[in-house]
Amino acid sequence: MNIGIIGAGIAGLTAALRLTKAGHQVTLYEGAPFLGGQASTFDVGGGRLEKGYHHLFTSDVDIINLIEELGLTDKLAWIDSSVGIFHGGKIYDFITPKDLIKFKPLSLFSRIRLGLITLYLRRYKNWRSLEKYTASEWIRKYAGAGAYNVVWGPLLRGKFGSYFDKVGMPWLWGKMHTRLASRGTGLKGMQGEKLGYPMGSFAEIFEELEKKITHAGGRINLSTSVRDILIEDGEAKGVLIRGVDGKDFAEYHDKILSTTPSYIFDKLVPELPDHYSYKLKNVDYLSAILVILVLKRPFTNKYWLNIADRSIPFVGLIEQTNFVSPELYGGNNILYISNYLDESNPLFHFSEKDLLEEYIPHLKKINPLFDKSWIEDWYYHKVSAAQPIIGKNYSERIPEHRTPVKDLYLANTTQIYPEDRGTNYSVRMGNLVADLILDDVDRNA
Ligand SMILES: Cc1cc2nc3c(=O)[nH]c(=O)nc-3n(C[C@H](O)[C@H](O)[C@H](O)COP(=O)(O)OP(=O)(O)OC[C@H]3O[C@@H](n4cnc5c(N)ncnc54)[C@H](O)[C@@H]3O)c2cc1C
């Protein structure tokens, strides 16, 4: 079979690996001039760094298995992480139940309640029963107003902006399961959290996937945006792409898999029936806006700092060099200033320089010693479709991987549920959709 795949992020590459290994002729089309989509990297200080911070949890078994299959297990380091929360002008450790007990901004009663709720969610399996709540509703009801006002409310507002009260409770449930599975209790012998990182960056995984796919006869076309998916008599037949001469031309396939965001897919296939198109249009996305500072000295002693203070216009500080060595980046310290925004937020439209200037006074609130002169260099990245907003009762509205158009498949982050999107789940989805395609090939053989 001749199979076309749109998008060379981790989902498209994983599906391509499976399908080439099964003996099919696969062609990947990627609009960007690089592999890896949302997990792609750029060069800094002689090393490679993700445009948006990336790590793995110990529960990320699908990508851990892929890394093993690619022969890269030796590169996957499991590193102690450090997590804090900034509240009321102070940084608190916020990783183990012991840290929670010491978290003074909450009353003792609220701390105990939040601790019990956290443990409960970590063990709780029946996420379907949570679907009828938004995360805001559920936390207020079960963890109480204290935990909501001090911890979860500011974090939800920071992460989801005007959508803070729309996000379904399974999102929070998924976070508890993935993140907390990587954590100990803070008691003796069960310290902190281990997070995974492929030394040399996530690009190591993408390059190895590329090698294996091309070795098995697959083709990967970078800088090749698909402009249209060609449908004849209700069946997918090919893709329309723009050649180097600026003219569009068609390439034909027996089956086509798109890993593009839903709003792009909807435009590529205007023939989709309303009931399916409705599901695509029904999910909003936020973009990730990242300012990355290359600093002469460390900013904090935390890898991950949640900002639970909504007078500060960003949601998190991720200090990569409190996770891996500054030596990887020429001895520099790397600090991500992270935000998730949509077009309704004025910060979304700020110029790169203006955004940096906007942030600097707020950095001083967190580390009063910080001075602009610490900044050696800085970068700005905008990652579109970074975070789908998954609302209540979402299981009824997930678009199917097999679309209503014959021989046309979709695999994107809006189909990851109940967990939050992440590279692990895109690998799982890439494997799953490749299996669906192989089943359909067998059935029609
Ligand atoms: C700031 C940030 C931090 C994150 N942190 C983590 C983390 O710590 N751990 C983790 O596991 N995950 C993390 N993630 C999530 C993870 O990066 C994504 O879930 C995953 O990379 C999605 O992969 P994908 O292949 O499904 O989609 P994408 O990576 O979005 O791939 C889709 C591809 O399709 C291409 N495309 C779109 N339209 C067209 C077209 N018309 N023609 C051709 N190509 C097209 C795009 O260019 C893109 O390369 C993070 C994401 C962000 C933004």
Short mmCIF file of C-alpha atoms and ligand atoms in Angstrom, two decimals:
data_model
loop_
_atom_site.label_atom_id
_atom_site.label_comp_id
_atom_site.label_asym_id
_atom_site.label_seq_id
_atom_site.Cartn_x
_atom_site.Cartn_y
_atom_site.Cartn_z
CA MET A 1 0.00 0.00 0.00
CA ASN A 2 1.03 3.53 -0.67
CA ILE A 3 0.28 5.65 2.44
CA GLY A 4 0.61 9.43 2.84
CA ILE A 5 1.10 10.95 6.32
CA ILE A 6 0.66 14.67 6.97
CA GLY A 7 2.84 16.00 9.81
CA ALA A 8 6.25 14.79 11.06
CA GLY A 9 5.68 15.37 14.78
CA ILE A 10 6.05 12.39 17.08
CA ALA A 11 2.60 10.97 16.14
CA GLY A 12 3.24 11.05 12.37
CA LEU A 13 6.78 9.67 12.74
CA THR A 14 5.63 6.82 15.01
CA ALA A 15 2.85 5.83 12.60
CA ALA A 16 5.33 6.04 9.71
CA LEU A 17 7.74 3.71 11.54
CA ARG A 18 5.01 1.12 12.13
CA LEU A 19 3.70 1.25 8.55
CA THR A 20 7.13 1.11 6.88
CA LYS A 21 8.08 -1.79 9.17
CA ALA A 22 4.90 -3.56 8.01
CA GLY A 23 6.20 -3.27 4.43
CA HIS A 24 4.16 -0.32 3.15
CA GLN A 25 5.40 2.58 1.05
CA VAL A 26 5.08 5.69 3.25
CA THR A 27 5.50 9.36 2.34
CA LEU A 28 5.53 12.00 5.11
CA TYR A 29 4.71 15.64 4.38
CA GLU A 30 5.85 18.21 6.94
CA GLY A 31 5.12 21.90 6.49
CA ALA A 32 8.01 23.05 8.73
CA PRO A 33 11.65 22.76 7.66
CA PHE A 34 12.33 20.48 10.67
CA LEU A 35 11.06 17.29 12.34
CA GLY A 36 9.39 17.04 15.74
CA GLY A 37 6.48 19.53 15.61
CA GLN A 38 5.73 20.80 19.11
CA ALA A 39 8.70 18.93 20.58
CA SER A 40 11.21 20.30 18.04
CA THR A 41 14.46 21.91 19.13
CA PHE A 42 16.79 24.79 18.31
CA ASP A 43 20.52 25.32 18.84
CA VAL A 44 21.76 27.15 21.89
CA GLY A 45 25.31 27.39 23.30
CA GLY A 46 26.47 24.45 21.19
CA GLY A 47 23.63 22.19 22.41
CA ARG A 48 20.05 21.48 21.35
CA LEU A 49 17.08 22.60 23.39
CA GLU A 50 13.33 22.09 22.98
CA LYS A 51 11.46 25.25 21.92
CA GLY A 52 9.12 24.44 24.81
CA TYR A 53 10.55 22.56 27.85
CA HIS A 54 10.08 18.77 27.62
CA HIS A 55 10.56 15.84 29.97
CA LEU A 56 9.04 12.40 30.50
CA PHE A 57 7.28 10.81 33.46
CA THR A 58 7.98 7.27 34.69
CA SER A 59 4.40 6.42 33.58
CA ASP A 60 5.19 7.32 29.92
CA VAL A 61 5.58 3.69 28.91
CA ASP A 62 4.73 4.06 25.21
CA ILE A 63 7.54 6.51 24.45
CA ILE A 64 9.93 4.69 26.81
CA ASN A 65 9.29 1.52 24.78
CA LEU A 66 9.81 3.44 21.52
CA ILE A 67 13.11 4.84 22.82
CA GLU A 68 14.17 1.27 23.63
CA GLU A 69 13.11 0.04 20.18
CA LEU A 70 15.19 2.83 18.61
CA GLY A 71 18.24 1.70 20.62
CA LEU A 72 18.37 4.98 22.57
CA THR A 73 17.77 3.70 26.12
CA ASP A 74 21.35 4.64 27.09
CA LYS A 75 20.55 8.26 26.30
CA LEU A 76 17.44 8.39 28.47
CA ALA A 77 18.46 9.81 31.85
CA TRP A 78 16.17 9.75 34.91
CA ILE A 79 16.89 12.87 36.87
CA ASP A 80 15.75 14.21 40.25
CA SER A 81 13.42 17.10 39.68
CA SER A 82 12.67 20.06 41.91
CA VAL A 83 9.25 21.71 41.90
CA GLY A 84 8.15 24.89 43.64
CA ILE A 85 5.20 27.19 43.83
CA PHE A 86 5.47 30.99 44.01
CA HIS A 87 2.82 32.51 46.25
CA GLY A 88 2.67 35.71 48.31
CA GLY A 89 6.18 36.74 47.32
CA LYS A 90 7.78 33.45 48.39
CA ILE A 91 8.92 30.22 46.74
CA TYR A 92 7.72 27.04 48.47
CA ASP A 93 8.86 23.48 47.74
CA PHE A 94 5.88 21.70 46.24
CA ILE A 95 6.67 18.16 45.30
CA THR A 96 5.91 15.70 48.09
CA PRO A 97 3.08 15.36 50.64
CA LYS A 98 5.66 16.50 53.22
CA ASP A 99 6.04 19.79 51.28
CA LEU A 100 2.27 20.20 51.26
CA ILE A 101 2.11 19.81 55.02
CA LYS A 102 4.65 22.66 55.31
CA PHE A 103 2.75 24.94 52.87
CA LYS A 104 1.72 27.73 55.27
CA PRO A 105 -0.42 29.85 52.89
CA LEU A 106 -3.15 27.22 53.39
CA SER A 107 -4.73 26.53 56.77
CA LEU A 108 -3.76 23.18 58.30
CA PHE A 109 -7.26 21.88 57.63
CA SER A 110 -7.04 22.89 53.92
CA ARG A 111 -3.58 21.33 53.62
CA ILE A 112 -4.79 18.02 55.04
CA ARG A 113 -7.87 18.15 52.80
CA LEU A 114 -5.78 18.93 49.69
CA GLY A 115 -3.33 16.16 50.59
CA LEU A 116 -6.13 13.60 50.98
CA ILE A 117 -7.80 14.70 47.74
CA THR A 118 -4.46 14.43 45.90
CA LEU A 119 -3.91 10.89 47.19
CA TYR A 120 -7.50 9.98 46.33
CA LEU A 121 -7.18 11.21 42.72
CA ARG A 122 -3.86 9.44 42.33
CA ARG A 123 -5.50 6.10 43.14
CA TYR A 124 -8.90 6.77 41.60
CA LYS A 125 -9.51 4.84 38.36
CA ASN A 126 -13.07 5.71 37.34
CA TRP A 127 -12.34 8.98 35.49
CA ARG A 128 -15.67 8.69 33.61
CA SER A 129 -17.52 9.62 36.76
CA LEU A 130 -15.54 12.90 36.82
CA GLU A 131 -16.54 13.91 33.29
CA LYS A 132 -19.63 15.79 34.39
CA TYR A 133 -17.53 18.31 36.36
CA THR A 134 -15.18 21.06 35.28
CA ALA A 135 -11.89 21.01 37.18
CA SER A 136 -12.90 24.28 38.90
CA GLU A 137 -16.25 22.86 40.07
CA TRP A 138 -14.74 19.64 41.37
CA ILE A 139 -11.84 21.26 43.25
CA ARG A 140 -14.11 23.82 44.90
CA LYS A 141 -16.52 21.08 45.91
CA TYR A 142 -14.06 18.47 47.18
CA ALA A 143 -10.77 20.26 48.00
CA GLY A 144 -12.50 23.41 49.27
CA ALA A 145 -12.32 27.13 48.60
CA GLY A 146 -8.92 27.47 50.33
CA ALA A 147 -7.12 25.04 47.99
CA TYR A 148 -8.95 26.54 45.01
CA ASN A 149 -8.20 30.19 45.80
CA VAL A 150 -4.56 29.70 46.77
CA VAL A 151 -3.35 26.83 44.56
CA TRP A 152 -5.58 25.53 41.78
CA GLY A 153 -7.53 28.66 40.84
CA PRO A 154 -4.43 30.75 40.02
CA LEU A 155 -2.83 27.80 38.23
CA LEU A 156 -5.94 27.11 36.13
CA ARG A 157 -6.26 30.82 35.27
CA GLY A 158 -2.57 30.96 34.41
CA LYS A 159 -2.63 27.87 32.23
CA PHE A 160 -6.00 28.30 30.50
CA GLY A 161 -6.69 32.06 30.68
CA SER A 162 -10.34 32.83 29.91
CA TYR A 163 -11.04 29.07 29.59
CA PHE A 164 -10.06 28.42 33.25
CA ASP A 165 -13.59 27.37 34.23
CA LYS A 166 -14.27 25.33 31.07
CA VAL A 167 -11.62 22.61 31.45
CA GLY A 168 -13.08 19.20 32.30
CA MET A 169 -12.07 17.44 35.52
CA PRO A 170 -10.45 14.49 33.68
CA TRP A 171 -7.66 16.93 32.71
CA LEU A 172 -6.74 17.39 36.37
CA TRP A 173 -7.23 13.69 37.05
CA GLY A 174 -4.82 12.89 34.18
CA LYS A 175 -2.24 15.36 35.53
CA MET A 176 -2.40 13.76 38.98
CA HIS A 177 -1.90 10.30 37.52
CA THR A 178 1.03 11.13 35.24
CA ARG A 179 2.86 13.65 37.36
CA LEU A 180 2.28 12.07 40.73
CA ALA A 181 3.23 8.61 39.47
CA SER A 182 6.75 10.03 39.05
CA ARG A 183 6.82 11.26 42.63
CA GLY A 184 7.72 9.78 46.00
CA THR A 185 6.16 10.70 49.29
CA GLY A 186 9.08 12.74 50.61
CA LEU A 187 9.53 10.20 53.40
CA LYS A 188 12.85 8.44 53.92
CA GLY A 189 13.70 6.24 50.93
CA MET A 190 10.84 7.71 48.88
CA GLN A 191 12.24 11.08 47.98
CA GLY A 192 11.07 13.60 45.33
CA GLU A 193 10.39 13.07 41.68
CA LYS A 194 12.30 11.48 38.80
CA LEU A 195 11.77 12.87 35.33
CA GLY A 196 13.17 11.48 32.08
CA TYR A 197 15.18 13.37 29.49
CA PRO A 198 16.88 12.06 26.35
CA MET A 199 20.39 13.47 26.71
CA GLY A 200 21.10 15.42 23.55
CA SER A 201 17.42 16.51 23.46
CA PHE A 202 14.22 15.05 21.95
CA ALA A 203 15.84 15.62 18.53
CA GLU A 204 17.79 12.38 19.16
CA ILE A 205 14.48 10.48 19.01
CA PHE A 206 13.32 12.27 15.85
CA GLU A 207 16.61 11.71 14.03
CA GLU A 208 16.62 8.00 14.85
CA LEU A 209 13.01 7.70 13.70
CA GLU A 210 13.97 9.44 10.46
CA LYS A 211 16.88 7.00 9.94
CA LYS A 212 14.72 3.93 10.54
CA ILE A 213 11.86 5.19 8.36
CA THR A 214 14.07 6.15 5.39
CA HIS A 215 16.10 2.95 5.77
CA ALA A 216 12.86 0.98 5.40
CA GLY A 217 12.06 2.90 2.20
CA GLY A 218 9.90 5.75 3.60
CA ARG A 219 10.20 9.29 2.24
CA ILE A 220 10.15 12.40 4.44
CA ASN A 221 9.45 15.71 2.70
CA LEU A 222 10.19 18.73 4.91
CA SER A 223 9.02 22.29 4.05
CA THR A 224 6.11 20.64 2.26
CA SER A 225 2.73 21.94 3.37
CA VAL A 226 -0.31 19.97 2.29
CA ARG A 227 -2.80 22.46 0.87
CA ASP A 228 -5.69 20.12 0.18
CA ILE A 229 -6.68 16.48 0.61
CA LEU A 230 -8.13 15.17 -2.62
CA ILE A 231 -11.45 13.34 -2.26
CA GLU A 232 -13.26 11.55 -5.08
CA ASP A 233 -16.60 9.76 -4.63
CA GLY A 234 -16.26 9.91 -0.83
CA GLU A 235 -12.77 8.34 -0.85
CA ALA A 236 -9.40 9.97 -0.06
CA LYS A 237 -7.17 9.79 -3.12
CA GLY A 238 -4.19 12.07 -2.57
CA VAL A 239 -2.73 15.36 -1.39
CA LEU A 240 -2.14 18.67 -3.10
CA ILE A 241 1.26 20.16 -2.31
CA ARG A 242 3.20 23.18 -3.54
CA GLY A 243 6.37 22.47 -5.49
CA VAL A 244 9.61 24.49 -5.40
CA ASP A 245 8.46 26.27 -8.58
CA GLY A 246 5.51 27.67 -6.61
CA LYS A 247 2.99 25.50 -8.49
CA ASP A 248 0.62 23.07 -6.77
CA PHE A 249 0.69 19.42 -7.78
CA ALA A 250 -0.98 16.23 -6.60
CA GLU A 251 0.53 13.05 -5.15
CA TYR A 252 -1.74 10.01 -4.93
CA HIS A 253 -2.06 7.51 -2.06
CA ASP A 254 -4.17 4.49 -1.14
CA LYS A 255 -4.63 5.78 2.41
CA ILE A 256 -3.95 9.12 4.10
CA LEU A 257 -3.31 9.90 7.76
CA SER A 258 -3.40 13.52 8.95
CA THR A 259 -1.77 14.49 12.26
CA THR A 260 -2.57 18.19 11.87
CA PRO A 261 -4.60 20.16 14.44
CA SER A 262 -8.38 19.86 13.99
CA TYR A 263 -8.94 23.36 12.57
CA ILE A 264 -6.36 22.70 9.83
CA PHE A 265 -7.81 19.27 9.03
CA ASP A 266 -11.30 20.75 8.74
CA LYS A 267 -10.00 23.18 6.10
CA LEU A 268 -8.05 20.49 4.22
CA VAL A 269 -11.24 18.44 3.82
CA PRO A 270 -14.26 20.70 3.19
CA GLU A 271 -16.19 17.56 2.13
CA LEU A 272 -16.38 16.25 5.74
CA PRO A 273 -19.96 15.70 6.89
CA ASP A 274 -21.34 18.20 9.42
CA HIS A 275 -21.45 15.79 12.39
CA TYR A 276 -17.70 15.17 12.11
CA SER A 277 -16.76 18.73 11.19
CA TYR A 278 -18.72 19.89 14.27
CA LYS A 279 -16.44 17.81 16.51
CA LEU A 280 -13.37 19.38 14.87
CA LYS A 281 -14.68 22.92 15.30
CA ASN A 282 -15.79 22.29 18.86
CA VAL A 283 -12.31 22.32 20.43
CA ASP A 284 -10.38 25.55 20.99
CA TYR A 285 -6.62 25.62 21.30
CA LEU A 286 -4.15 27.83 23.13
CA SER A 287 -0.71 28.69 21.77
CA ALA A 288 2.37 28.34 23.93
CA ILE A 289 4.37 31.55 24.09
CA LEU A 290 7.90 30.99 25.31
CA VAL A 291 10.59 33.50 26.14
CA ILE A 292 13.87 31.68 26.78
CA LEU A 293 16.60 33.50 28.66
CA VAL A 294 20.24 32.49 28.48
CA LEU A 295 21.56 33.72 31.83
CA LYS A 296 25.01 34.21 33.34
CA ARG A 297 23.85 32.74 36.65
CA PRO A 298 21.03 30.55 38.00
CA PHE A 299 17.68 32.29 38.59
CA THR A 300 16.26 29.91 41.24
CA ASN A 301 17.16 26.46 42.55
CA LYS A 302 13.96 24.89 41.06
CA TYR A 303 13.49 23.10 37.75
CA TRP A 304 9.77 23.82 37.69
CA LEU A 305 8.21 26.83 39.39
CA ASN A 306 4.43 27.25 39.25
CA ILE A 307 3.40 30.88 39.53
CA ALA A 308 0.27 31.01 41.71
CA ASP A 309 0.15 34.82 41.62
CA ARG A 310 -2.02 36.28 38.90
CA SER A 311 -0.44 39.74 39.19
CA ILE A 312 2.44 38.07 37.33
CA PRO A 313 1.72 37.75 33.60
CA PHE A 314 3.18 34.26 33.10
CA VAL A 315 2.26 30.83 34.43
CA GLY A 316 5.57 29.06 34.96
CA LEU A 317 9.33 29.34 35.06
CA ILE A 318 11.18 26.27 33.92
CA GLU A 319 14.89 26.35 34.58
CA GLN A 320 16.33 23.68 32.31
CA THR A 321 19.77 23.95 33.90
CA ASN A 322 18.35 23.00 37.31
CA PHE A 323 17.41 19.74 35.56
CA VAL A 324 20.38 19.02 33.27
CA SER A 325 23.88 20.47 33.36
CA PRO A 326 24.59 24.00 32.04
CA GLU A 327 27.58 22.35 30.30
CA LEU A 328 25.13 21.09 27.66
CA TYR A 329 24.54 24.73 26.66
CA GLY A 330 28.10 26.08 26.74
CA GLY A 331 28.02 26.67 30.52
CA ASN A 332 24.97 28.98 30.32
CA ASN A 333 21.85 28.86 32.50
CA ILE A 334 18.59 28.39 30.61
CA LEU A 335 15.29 29.76 31.90
CA TYR A 336 11.96 29.36 30.08
CA ILE A 337 9.22 31.90 30.84
CA SER A 338 6.06 30.07 29.89
CA ASN A 339 2.57 31.21 28.93
CA TYR A 340 -0.42 29.61 27.21
CA LEU A 341 -2.47 32.25 25.39
CA ASP A 342 -5.08 32.75 22.72
CA GLU A 343 -5.60 35.68 20.41
CA SER A 344 -7.94 37.42 22.87
CA ASN A 345 -5.00 38.03 25.23
CA PRO A 346 -3.06 41.25 24.46
CA LEU A 347 0.24 39.50 25.32
CA PHE A 348 -0.34 37.20 22.34
CA HIS A 349 0.18 40.21 20.06
CA PHE A 350 3.16 41.79 21.86
CA SER A 351 6.36 42.03 19.85
CA GLU A 352 9.07 39.67 21.10
CA LYS A 353 11.06 42.56 22.60
CA ASP A 354 8.02 44.17 24.26
CA LEU A 355 7.07 40.85 25.85
CA LEU A 356 10.55 40.48 27.34
CA GLU A 357 10.37 44.04 28.70
CA GLU A 358 6.91 43.31 30.15
CA TYR A 359 8.21 40.22 31.95
CA ILE A 360 11.44 41.64 33.42
CA PRO A 361 9.96 43.62 36.38
CA HIS A 362 7.95 40.52 37.36
CA LEU A 363 11.09 38.37 37.36
CA LYS A 364 12.44 40.71 40.02
CA LYS A 365 9.42 39.90 42.22
CA ILE A 366 10.52 36.27 42.19
CA ASN A 367 14.25 36.87 42.53
CA PRO A 368 14.89 40.45 43.76
CA LEU A 369 18.60 40.12 42.90
CA PHE A 370 17.81 39.51 39.23
CA ASP A 371 19.20 42.15 36.90
CA LYS A 372 18.85 42.59 33.17
CA SER A 373 22.64 42.36 32.90
CA TRP A 374 22.33 38.63 33.73
CA ILE A 375 20.80 38.08 30.28
CA GLU A 376 23.45 36.93 27.81
CA ASP A 377 20.97 36.17 25.05
CA TRP A 378 17.28 35.37 24.64
CA TYR A 379 14.86 33.63 22.26
CA TYR A 380 11.15 33.69 21.58
CA HIS A 381 9.01 30.81 20.30
CA LYS A 382 5.31 30.64 19.59
CA VAL A 383 3.98 27.07 19.33
CA SER A 384 0.48 27.07 17.85
CA ALA A 385 -2.19 24.49 18.77
CA ALA A 386 -0.10 23.72 21.85
CA GLN A 387 -2.95 22.98 24.25
CA PRO A 388 -6.44 21.86 23.27
CA ILE A 389 -9.17 22.93 25.70
CA ILE A 390 -10.98 19.75 26.63
CA GLY A 391 -14.30 20.52 28.33
CA LYS A 392 -16.92 18.52 30.27
CA ASN A 393 -18.36 15.23 28.95
CA TYR A 394 -15.77 15.18 26.19
CA SER A 395 -15.87 11.43 25.51
CA GLU A 396 -19.09 12.04 23.52
CA ARG A 397 -17.36 14.55 21.25
CA ILE A 398 -13.98 12.98 20.39
CA PRO A 399 -13.52 12.79 16.62
CA GLU A 400 -12.97 9.19 15.48
CA HIS A 401 -9.55 8.22 14.05
CA ARG A 402 -11.32 6.62 11.08
CA THR A 403 -13.00 9.66 9.53
CA PRO A 404 -16.29 9.41 7.58
CA VAL A 405 -14.22 9.71 4.37
CA LYS A 406 -13.00 6.29 3.27
CA ASP A 407 -9.21 5.77 3.55
CA LEU A 408 -8.77 8.99 5.51
CA TYR A 409 -7.58 8.96 9.15
CA LEU A 410 -6.97 11.62 11.79
CA ALA A 411 -4.61 11.48 14.80
CA ASN A 412 -4.14 14.71 16.73
CA THR A 413 -3.95 15.90 20.33
CA THR A 414 -7.73 16.47 20.63
CA GLN A 415 -8.12 12.68 20.43
CA ILE A 416 -5.98 12.09 23.52
CA TYR A 417 -8.31 11.56 26.44
CA PRO A 418 -8.69 11.39 29.43
CA GLU A 419 -4.96 12.16 29.81
CA ASP A 420 -3.57 15.56 28.88
CA ARG A 421 -1.67 15.69 25.61
CA GLY A 422 2.03 14.75 25.70
CA THR A 423 4.64 13.00 23.56
CA ASN A 424 3.87 9.65 25.23
CA TYR A 425 0.22 9.83 24.20
CA SER A 426 1.06 10.91 20.65
CA VAL A 427 3.29 7.83 20.40
CA ARG A 428 0.44 5.67 21.75
CA MET A 429 -1.92 7.27 19.21
CA GLY A 430 0.59 6.86 16.34
CA ASN A 431 0.82 3.13 17.18
CA LEU A 432 -2.96 2.80 17.50
CA VAL A 433 -3.86 4.53 14.25
CA ALA A 434 -1.17 2.56 12.37
CA ASP A 435 -2.86 -0.62 13.70
CA LEU A 436 -6.25 0.63 12.49
CA ILE A 437 -4.81 1.27 9.03
CA LEU A 438 -3.18 -2.19 8.97
CA ASP A 439 -6.48 -3.81 10.05
CA ASP A 440 -8.30 -2.02 7.22
CA VAL A 441 -5.63 -3.11 4.73
CA ASP A 442 -6.03 -6.74 5.90
CA ARG A 443 -9.82 -6.54 5.78
CA ASN A 444 -9.80 -5.33 2.17
CA ALA A 445 -7.07 -7.74 1.04
C1 LIG B 1 5.41 24.33 25.70
C2 LIG B 1 5.15 22.85 25.58
C3 LIG B 1 5.66 21.98 26.54
C4 LIG B 1 5.42 20.63 26.45
N1 LIG B 1 5.99 19.81 27.38
C5 LIG B 1 5.87 18.49 27.24
C6 LIG B 1 6.55 17.61 28.11
O1 LIG B 1 7.25 18.04 29.04
N2 LIG B 1 6.44 16.27 27.90
C7 LIG B 1 5.69 15.77 26.88
O2 LIG B 1 5.66 14.54 26.72
N3 LIG B 1 5.00 16.56 26.05
C8 LIG B 1 5.07 17.91 26.20
N4 LIG B 1 4.42 18.74 25.35
C9 LIG B 1 3.43 18.18 24.41
C10 LIG B 1 4.07 17.52 23.21
O3 LIG B 1 5.05 18.33 22.62
C11 LIG B 1 2.96 17.27 22.17
O4 LIG B 1 1.87 16.64 22.80
C12 LIG B 1 3.45 16.36 21.03
O5 LIG B 1 4.72 16.78 20.56
C13 LIG B 1 2.42 16.41 19.91
O6 LIG B 1 2.88 15.62 18.84
P1 LIG B 1 1.98 15.39 17.55
O7 LIG B 1 2.80 14.70 16.54
O8 LIG B 1 0.71 14.78 17.98
O9 LIG B 1 1.60 16.87 17.06
P2 LIG B 1 2.57 18.01 16.50
O10 LIG B 1 3.86 17.98 17.17
O11 LIG B 1 1.76 19.27 16.56
O12 LIG B 1 2.77 17.58 14.95
C14 LIG B 1 1.90 17.95 13.92
C15 LIG B 1 2.77 18.32 12.73
O13 LIG B 1 1.92 18.60 11.60
C16 LIG B 1 2.54 19.62 10.86
N5 LIG B 1 1.53 20.22 9.97
C17 LIG B 1 0.43 20.95 10.33
N6 LIG B 1 -0.27 21.30 9.23
C18 LIG B 1 0.38 20.78 8.15
C19 LIG B 1 0.13 20.78 6.74
N7 LIG B 1 -0.93 21.39 6.20
N8 LIG B 1 1.03 20.15 5.93
C20 LIG B 1 2.11 19.50 6.44
N9 LIG B 1 2.38 19.47 7.78
C21 LIG B 1 1.53 20.09 8.62
C22 LIG B 1 3.06 20.57 11.93
O14 LIG B 1 4.07 21.43 11.41
C23 LIG B 1 3.59 19.59 12.97
O15 LIG B 1 4.95 19.28 12.77
C24 LIG B 1 4.63 20.11 25.40
C25 LIG B 1 4.12 20.96 24.43
C26 LIG B 1 4.37 22.33 24.51
C27 LIG B 1 3.83 23.24 23.46
#
